[in-house]
């Protein structure tokens, strides 16, 4: 299994509070992604990174920001959480963008009350 | 834009039955195609992939053939087991577009009973 961990694995928070989710990899892969999974929607891309300090927006980036200061860590921040951001969040990594194959972390279940 | 459409679930089968989960796609260029599986409480795992037309991906008894003429990548297995119960996602990556990630279908839940 690819070495990907996510923390926390579960979090309950209140509307309006900031939340940061962490993805950590030990594979030294260049590309990292954040997805959210919601019933009826499959997985949708939030943000991705193609290197240290290099990030770009995905399909559903509104309300989220990311940072990558080291190859191994990719942080997802909800500046002011809303109930619509209740979801399961998955981090993924890829060695080569063109290869397409991605390896996924175990997920973080976030509930915003 | 690019998209993936999967058959709606849930799919309920008895052990040793045949499985087909339909997947069709819309994409410009020549995408790579994937099937991922998600077991309860876990992340997604790559099940199989195909990178060009007529390629057949296979793994753990599952197969899927990249059909460009019908823009399809249906997942098949001849004899399912209870342990195959999971959510299956079809996905594509358009290699003609830099800076994009995987595009997923909505997922199909498979439940196999003994």
PDB file of C-alpha atoms in Angstrom, chain A residues 9 33 35 37-38 40-45 48 56-57 88 90 97-107, chain B residues 32 34 36 38 41-46 49 51 87 89 93 95 97-107:
ATOM      1  CA  UNK A   9      -9.774  10.696  10.478  1.00  0.00           C
ATOM      2  CA  UNK A  33      -4.853  15.956  -4.763  1.00  0.00           C
ATOM      3  CA  UNK A  35     -11.202  15.281  -3.341  1.00  0.00           C
ATOM      4  CA  UNK A  37     -16.970  12.437  -1.754  1.00  0.00           C
ATOM      5  CA  UNK A  38     -20.689  13.035  -1.452  1.00  0.00           C
ATOM      6  CA  UNK A  40     -24.809  10.980  -5.681  1.00  0.00           C
ATOM      7  CA  UNK A  41     -21.715  12.895  -6.784  1.00  0.00           C
ATOM      8  CA  UNK A  42     -18.868  10.445  -6.680  1.00  0.00           C
ATOM      9  CA  UNK A  43     -15.535  12.147  -6.043  1.00  0.00           C
ATOM     10  CA  UNK A  44     -14.919  15.725  -7.060  1.00  0.00           C
ATOM     11  CA  UNK A  45     -11.574  17.488  -7.175  1.00  0.00           C
ATOM     12  CA  UNK A  48      -4.290  19.759  -6.471  1.00  0.00           C
ATOM     13  CA  UNK A  56      -4.205  24.890  -8.619  1.00  0.00           C
ATOM     14  CA  UNK A  57      -7.967  24.815  -8.288  1.00  0.00           C
ATOM     15  CA  UNK A  88     -15.681  12.722   3.345  1.00  0.00           C
ATOM     16  CA  UNK A  90      -9.790  12.031   0.354  1.00  0.00           C
ATOM     17  CA  UNK A  97       0.514  13.282 -13.946  1.00  0.00           C
ATOM     18  CA  UNK A  98       0.322  11.644 -17.339  1.00  0.00           C
ATOM     19  CA  UNK A  99       0.257   8.120 -15.944  1.00  0.00           C
ATOM     20  CA  UNK A 100      -3.066   8.963 -14.350  1.00  0.00           C
ATOM     21  CA  UNK A 101      -2.921   6.319 -11.676  1.00  0.00           C
ATOM     22  CA  UNK A 102      -3.577   7.770  -8.234  1.00  0.00           C
ATOM     23  CA  UNK A 103      -3.259   6.247  -4.782  1.00  0.00           C
ATOM     24  CA  UNK A 104      -5.756   7.287  -2.150  1.00  0.00           C
ATOM     25  CA  UNK A 105      -5.552   7.881   1.562  1.00  0.00           C
ATOM     26  CA  UNK A 106      -8.088   6.446   4.040  1.00  0.00           C
ATOM     27  CA  UNK A 107     -10.226   9.595   4.138  1.00  0.00           C
TER      28      UNK A 107
ATOM     29  CA  UNK B  32      -7.050   6.697 -19.996  1.00  0.00           C
ATOM     30  CA  UNK B  34      -9.852   3.279 -14.718  1.00  0.00           C
ATOM     31  CA  UNK B  36     -11.510   1.942  -8.648  1.00  0.00           C
ATOM     32  CA  UNK B  38     -13.943   1.285  -2.324  1.00  0.00           C
ATOM     33  CA  UNK B  41     -14.754   2.483   5.574  1.00  0.00           C
ATOM     34  CA  UNK B  42     -11.725   2.608   3.294  1.00  0.00           C
ATOM     35  CA  UNK B  43     -10.227   4.778   0.597  1.00  0.00           C
ATOM     36  CA  UNK B  44     -10.302   3.992  -3.100  1.00  0.00           C
ATOM     37  CA  UNK B  45      -8.056   1.333  -4.583  1.00  0.00           C
ATOM     38  CA  UNK B  46      -7.172   1.002  -8.227  1.00  0.00           C
ATOM     39  CA  UNK B  49      -6.917   0.410 -16.022  1.00  0.00           C
ATOM     40  CA  UNK B  51      -4.727   3.454 -21.592  1.00  0.00           C
ATOM     41  CA  UNK B  87     -18.597   0.592  -4.294  1.00  0.00           C
ATOM     42  CA  UNK B  89     -16.091   3.852  -9.535  1.00  0.00           C
ATOM     43  CA  UNK B  93      -8.063  10.957 -17.161  1.00  0.00           C
ATOM     44  CA  UNK B  95      -4.094  12.812 -21.250  1.00  0.00           C
ATOM     45  CA  UNK B  97      -5.256  18.087 -20.896  1.00  0.00           C
ATOM     46  CA  UNK B  98      -2.473  19.004 -18.555  1.00  0.00           C
ATOM     47  CA  UNK B  99      -3.301  19.963 -15.041  1.00  0.00           C
ATOM     48  CA  UNK B 100      -6.404  17.850 -14.624  1.00  0.00           C
ATOM     49  CA  UNK B 101      -7.030  14.996 -12.256  1.00  0.00           C
ATOM     50  CA  UNK B 102      -9.319  11.996 -12.483  1.00  0.00           C
ATOM     51  CA  UNK B 103     -12.961  12.489 -13.394  1.00  0.00           C
ATOM     52  CA  UNK B 104     -15.159   9.982 -11.591  1.00  0.00           C
ATOM     53  CA  UNK B 105     -18.561   8.532 -12.154  1.00  0.00           C
ATOM     54  CA  UNK B 106     -20.982   8.574  -9.230  1.00  0.00           C
ATOM     55  CA  UNK B 107     -20.194   5.030  -8.177  1.00  0.00           C
TER      56      UNK B 107
END
